Coordinates of C-alpha atoms in Angstrom, one line a residue:
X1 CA 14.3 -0.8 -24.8
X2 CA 16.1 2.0 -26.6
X3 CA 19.5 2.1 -25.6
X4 CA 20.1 5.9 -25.9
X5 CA 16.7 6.2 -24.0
X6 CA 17.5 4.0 -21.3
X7 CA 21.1 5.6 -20.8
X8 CA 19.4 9.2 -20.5
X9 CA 16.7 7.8 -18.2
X10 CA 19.3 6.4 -16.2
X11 CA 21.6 10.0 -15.8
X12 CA 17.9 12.4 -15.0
X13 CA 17.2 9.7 -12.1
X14 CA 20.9 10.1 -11.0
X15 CA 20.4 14.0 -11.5
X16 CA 16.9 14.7 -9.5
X17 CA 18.0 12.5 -6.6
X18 CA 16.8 14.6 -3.7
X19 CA 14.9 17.3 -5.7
X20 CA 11.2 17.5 -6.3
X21 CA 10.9 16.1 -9.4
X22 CA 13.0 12.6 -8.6
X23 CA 9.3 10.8 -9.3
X24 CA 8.8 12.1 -13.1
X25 CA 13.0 10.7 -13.2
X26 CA 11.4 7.8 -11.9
X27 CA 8.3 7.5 -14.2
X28 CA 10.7 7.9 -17.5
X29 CA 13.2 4.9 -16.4
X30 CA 10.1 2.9 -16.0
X31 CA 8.8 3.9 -18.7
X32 CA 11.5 2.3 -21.3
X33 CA 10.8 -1.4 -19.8
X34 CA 6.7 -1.1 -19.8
X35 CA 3.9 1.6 -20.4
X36 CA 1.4 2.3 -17.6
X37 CA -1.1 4.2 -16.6
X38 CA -0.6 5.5 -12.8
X39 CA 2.4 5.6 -10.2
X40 CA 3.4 6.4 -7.1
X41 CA 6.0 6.1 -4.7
X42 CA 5.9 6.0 -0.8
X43 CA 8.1 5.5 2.3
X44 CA 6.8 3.3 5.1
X45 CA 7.6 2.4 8.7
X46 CA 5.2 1.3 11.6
X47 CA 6.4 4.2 13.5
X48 CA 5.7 7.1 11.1
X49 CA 3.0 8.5 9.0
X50 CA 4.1 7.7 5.4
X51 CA 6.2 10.0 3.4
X52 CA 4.9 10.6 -0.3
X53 CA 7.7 10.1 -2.4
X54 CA 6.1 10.3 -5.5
X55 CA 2.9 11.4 -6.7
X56 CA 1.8 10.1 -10.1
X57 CA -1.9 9.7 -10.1
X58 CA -3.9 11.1 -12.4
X59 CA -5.9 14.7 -11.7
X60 CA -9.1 12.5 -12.0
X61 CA -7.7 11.0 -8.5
X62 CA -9.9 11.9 -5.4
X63 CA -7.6 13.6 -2.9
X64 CA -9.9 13.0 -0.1
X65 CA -8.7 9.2 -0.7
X66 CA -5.5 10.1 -0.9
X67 CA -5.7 12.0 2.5
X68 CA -8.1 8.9 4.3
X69 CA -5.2 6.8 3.1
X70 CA -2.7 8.7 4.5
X71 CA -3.8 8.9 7.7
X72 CA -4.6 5.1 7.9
X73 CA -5.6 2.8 5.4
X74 CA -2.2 2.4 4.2
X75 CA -2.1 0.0 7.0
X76 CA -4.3 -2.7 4.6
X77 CA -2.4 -2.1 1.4
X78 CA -0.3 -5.2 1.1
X79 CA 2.6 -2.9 -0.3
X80 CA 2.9 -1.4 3.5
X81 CA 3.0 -4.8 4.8
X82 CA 5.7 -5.7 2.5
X83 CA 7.5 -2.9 2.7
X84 CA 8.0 -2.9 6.6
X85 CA 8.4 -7.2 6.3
X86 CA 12.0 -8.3 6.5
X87 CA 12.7 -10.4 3.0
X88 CA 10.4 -8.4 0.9
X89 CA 12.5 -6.6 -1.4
X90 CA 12.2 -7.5 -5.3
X91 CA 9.0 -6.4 -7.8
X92 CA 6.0 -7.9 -7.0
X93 CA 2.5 -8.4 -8.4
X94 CA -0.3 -7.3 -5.8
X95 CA -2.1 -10.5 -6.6
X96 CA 1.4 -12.0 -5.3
X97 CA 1.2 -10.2 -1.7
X98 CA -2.4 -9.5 -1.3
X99 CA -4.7 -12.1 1.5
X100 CA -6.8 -14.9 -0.2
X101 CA -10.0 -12.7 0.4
X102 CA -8.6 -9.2 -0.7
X103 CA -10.0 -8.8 -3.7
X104 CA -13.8 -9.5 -2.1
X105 CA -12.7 -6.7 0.8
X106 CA -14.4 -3.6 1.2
X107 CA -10.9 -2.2 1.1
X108 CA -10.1 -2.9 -2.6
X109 CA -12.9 -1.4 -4.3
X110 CA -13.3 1.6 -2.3
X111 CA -13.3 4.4 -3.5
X112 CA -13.1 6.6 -0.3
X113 CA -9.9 5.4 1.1
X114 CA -7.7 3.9 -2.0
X115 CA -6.5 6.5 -4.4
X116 CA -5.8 4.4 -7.4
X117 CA -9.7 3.2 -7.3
X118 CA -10.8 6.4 -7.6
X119 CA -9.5 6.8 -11.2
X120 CA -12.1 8.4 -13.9
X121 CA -11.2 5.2 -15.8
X122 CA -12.4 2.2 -13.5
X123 CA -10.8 0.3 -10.7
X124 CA -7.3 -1.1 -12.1
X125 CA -6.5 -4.1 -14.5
X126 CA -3.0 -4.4 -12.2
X127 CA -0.8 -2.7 -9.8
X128 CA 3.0 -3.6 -9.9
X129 CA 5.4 -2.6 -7.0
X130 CA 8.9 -2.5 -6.7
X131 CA 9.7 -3.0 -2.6
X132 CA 13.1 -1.9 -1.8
X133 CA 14.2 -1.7 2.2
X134 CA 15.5 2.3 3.4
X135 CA 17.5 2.8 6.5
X136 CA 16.3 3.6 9.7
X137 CA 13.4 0.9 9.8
X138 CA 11.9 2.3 6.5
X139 CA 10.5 0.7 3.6
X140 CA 9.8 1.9 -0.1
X141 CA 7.4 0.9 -2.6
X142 CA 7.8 2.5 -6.3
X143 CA 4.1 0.9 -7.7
X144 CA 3.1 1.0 -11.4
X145 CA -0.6 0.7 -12.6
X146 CA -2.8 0.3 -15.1
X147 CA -6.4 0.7 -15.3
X148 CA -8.9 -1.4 -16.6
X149 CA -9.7 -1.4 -20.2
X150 CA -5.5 -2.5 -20.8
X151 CA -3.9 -5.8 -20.1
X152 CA -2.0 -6.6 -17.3
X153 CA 1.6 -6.5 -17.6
X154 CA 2.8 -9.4 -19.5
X155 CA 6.1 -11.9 -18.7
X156 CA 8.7 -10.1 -21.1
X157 CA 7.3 -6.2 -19.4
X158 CA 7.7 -8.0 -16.0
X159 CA 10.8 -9.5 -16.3
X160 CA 12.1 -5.8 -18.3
X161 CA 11.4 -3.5 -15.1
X162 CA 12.7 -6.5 -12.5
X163 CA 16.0 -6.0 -14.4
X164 CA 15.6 -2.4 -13.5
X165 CA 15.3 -3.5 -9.5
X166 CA 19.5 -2.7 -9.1
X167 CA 19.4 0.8 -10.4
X168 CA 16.1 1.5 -8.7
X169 CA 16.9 0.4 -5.6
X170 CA 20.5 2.3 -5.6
X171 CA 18.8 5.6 -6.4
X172 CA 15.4 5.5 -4.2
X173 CA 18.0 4.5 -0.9
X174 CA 20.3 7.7 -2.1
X175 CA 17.3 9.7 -2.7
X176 CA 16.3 9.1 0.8
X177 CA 19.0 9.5 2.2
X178 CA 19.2 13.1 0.9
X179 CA 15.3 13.7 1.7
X180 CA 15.4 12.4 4.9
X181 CA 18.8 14.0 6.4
X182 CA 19.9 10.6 6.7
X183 CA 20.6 8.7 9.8
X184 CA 18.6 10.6 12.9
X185 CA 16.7 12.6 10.2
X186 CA 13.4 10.6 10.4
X187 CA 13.0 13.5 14.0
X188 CA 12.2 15.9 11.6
X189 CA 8.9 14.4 10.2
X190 CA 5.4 15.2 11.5
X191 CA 5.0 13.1 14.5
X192 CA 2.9 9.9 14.8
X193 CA 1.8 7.5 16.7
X194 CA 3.1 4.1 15.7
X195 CA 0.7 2.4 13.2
X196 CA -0.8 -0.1 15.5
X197 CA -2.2 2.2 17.5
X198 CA -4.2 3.9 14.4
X199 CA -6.6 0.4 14.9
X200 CA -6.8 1.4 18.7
X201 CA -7.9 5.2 17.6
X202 CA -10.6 3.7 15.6
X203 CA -12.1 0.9 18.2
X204 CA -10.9 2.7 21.7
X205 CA -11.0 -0.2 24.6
X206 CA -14.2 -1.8 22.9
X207 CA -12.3 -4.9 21.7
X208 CA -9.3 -7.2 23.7
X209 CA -6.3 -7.8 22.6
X210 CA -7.4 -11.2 20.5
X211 CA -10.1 -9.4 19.2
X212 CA -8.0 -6.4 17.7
X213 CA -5.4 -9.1 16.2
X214 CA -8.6 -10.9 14.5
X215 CA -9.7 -7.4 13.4
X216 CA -7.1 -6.0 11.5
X217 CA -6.8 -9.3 9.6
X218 CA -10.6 -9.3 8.9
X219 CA -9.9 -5.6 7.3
X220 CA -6.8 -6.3 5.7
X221 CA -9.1 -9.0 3.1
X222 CA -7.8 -12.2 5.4
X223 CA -10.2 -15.2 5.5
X224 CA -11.3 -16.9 8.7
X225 CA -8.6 -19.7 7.8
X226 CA -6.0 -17.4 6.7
X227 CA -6.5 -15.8 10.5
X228 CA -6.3 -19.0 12.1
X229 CA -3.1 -20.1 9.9
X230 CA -1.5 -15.8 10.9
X231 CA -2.5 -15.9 14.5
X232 CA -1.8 -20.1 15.2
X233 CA -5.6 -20.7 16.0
X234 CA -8.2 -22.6 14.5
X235 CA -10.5 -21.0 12.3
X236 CA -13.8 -22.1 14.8
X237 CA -11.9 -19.8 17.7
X238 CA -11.5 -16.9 14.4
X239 CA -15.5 -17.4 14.0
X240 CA -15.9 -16.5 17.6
X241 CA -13.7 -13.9 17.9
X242 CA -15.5 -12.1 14.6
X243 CA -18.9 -12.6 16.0
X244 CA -18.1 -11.3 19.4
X245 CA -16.2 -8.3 17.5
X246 CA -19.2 -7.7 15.7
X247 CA -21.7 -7.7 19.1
X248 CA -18.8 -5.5 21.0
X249 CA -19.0 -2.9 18.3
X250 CA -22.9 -2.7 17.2
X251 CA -22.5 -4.4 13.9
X252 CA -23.7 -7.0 12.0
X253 CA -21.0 -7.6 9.0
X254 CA -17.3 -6.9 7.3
X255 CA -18.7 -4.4 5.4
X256 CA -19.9 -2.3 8.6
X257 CA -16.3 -2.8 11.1
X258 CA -14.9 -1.8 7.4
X259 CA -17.0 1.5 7.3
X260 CA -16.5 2.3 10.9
X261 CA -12.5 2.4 10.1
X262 CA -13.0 4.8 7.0
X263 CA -15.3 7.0 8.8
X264 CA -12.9 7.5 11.4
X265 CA -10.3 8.3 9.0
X266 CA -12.3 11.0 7.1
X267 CA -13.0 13.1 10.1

């Protein structure tokens, strides 16, 4: 990278902390360690809705999966699980943090409830994330992307923006901080249940306690022995907990307890 590039990337992120533009400061640091097509940036905690941070999809983006994924289906992106996961905090691959079956779940190729799918250009080649732990029981996640029709991002663009992780980290906490009112500020934001009971919204009292545990896994792209090995069970008790989900609710498959969570959540 450019050394006079980097240095004036480096003073407009330190300038736009806490001003409306900070993401563009963002985009252009990245931007001397790797070229992409997409970002975005997004606080999480499981007891808030998530604050936007950054907005850098394209116009082509559907905002009605924006909003669907606002209001809920964050909760089977793996970035929100790292990002509210103790230990997380470094730049990460999605194929890195995702379940064994994710890539098969309804959840990754939809359309209707994951922004970045909804790209004119395709479904993406990769998404990237930087995870970086906020005060107050937040997390952030600062994710790159490209779309299909590129490569992935290769070792030497990798290892570039991981170098970046000290200076990102330092200005997304300060940024925060200034956004947020810092410590006690998190009153101000629109109130929300806490995230675990956006699964109970969806399924009221139909399902028991086991059930809901085996359910979100099931929707978050887990296999039936990835549940067992999450939940300490064995993957013939998972098999009868899906099947009596699936009689409880009316359905017959993944792909229907999967549509019954996005229709909920584009109400």
């Amino acid at each position: 990278m450019i050394a006079e590039q980097f240095s004036g990337a480096v003073a407009g992120l330190i300038e736009k902390a806490g001003v409306a533009d900070y993401g563009a400061a963002l985009d252009r640091l990245a931007s001397c360690a790797a070229g992409f097509d997409m970002s975005c940036a997004f606080a999480f905690s499981t007891g808030h809705a998530p604050v936007v941070i950054h907005d850098g999809y394209s116009e082509t983006v559907d905002r009605r999966a924006l909003r669907s994924y606002l209001r809920g289906a964050y909760l089977l992106d793996p970035f929100y699980q790292a990002s509210v996961s103790a230990g997380a905090e470094g730049l990460w691959r999605m194929r890195e943090l995702a379940p064994d079956q994710f890539y098969d779940s309804d959840f990754a190729w939809s359309r209707e409830v994951h922004p970045c799918i909804s790209d004119e250009a395709g479904t993406l080649v990769e998404e990237i994330g930087f995870v970086i732990p906020l005060p107050d029981g937040f997390g952030a996640t600062y994710s790159l992307m490209r779309n299909r029709g590129g490569q992935p991002f290769d070792a030497a663009e990798f290892q570039r923006l991981r170098a970046m992780l000290p200076i990102l980290a330092a200005s997304l906490r300060q940024h925060w901080a200034l956004i947020s009112g810092g410590a006690g500020g998190m009153a101000g934001l629109p109130a929300r249940p806490v995230a675990e009971r956006v699964f109970h919204e969806v399924f009221g009292d139909q399902l028991t306690p086991a059930q809901y545990a085996v359910a979100k896994l099931i929707l978050r792209g887990h296999s039936s022995l990835s549940i067992a090995e999450n939940l300490g069970i064995t993957e013939g008790t998972v098999k009868i907990h899906r099947s009596n989900i699936y009689r409880r609710l009316g359905i017959s498959s993944q792909g229907e307890l999967f549509q019954r969570f996005i229709n909920h959540l584009a109400d």
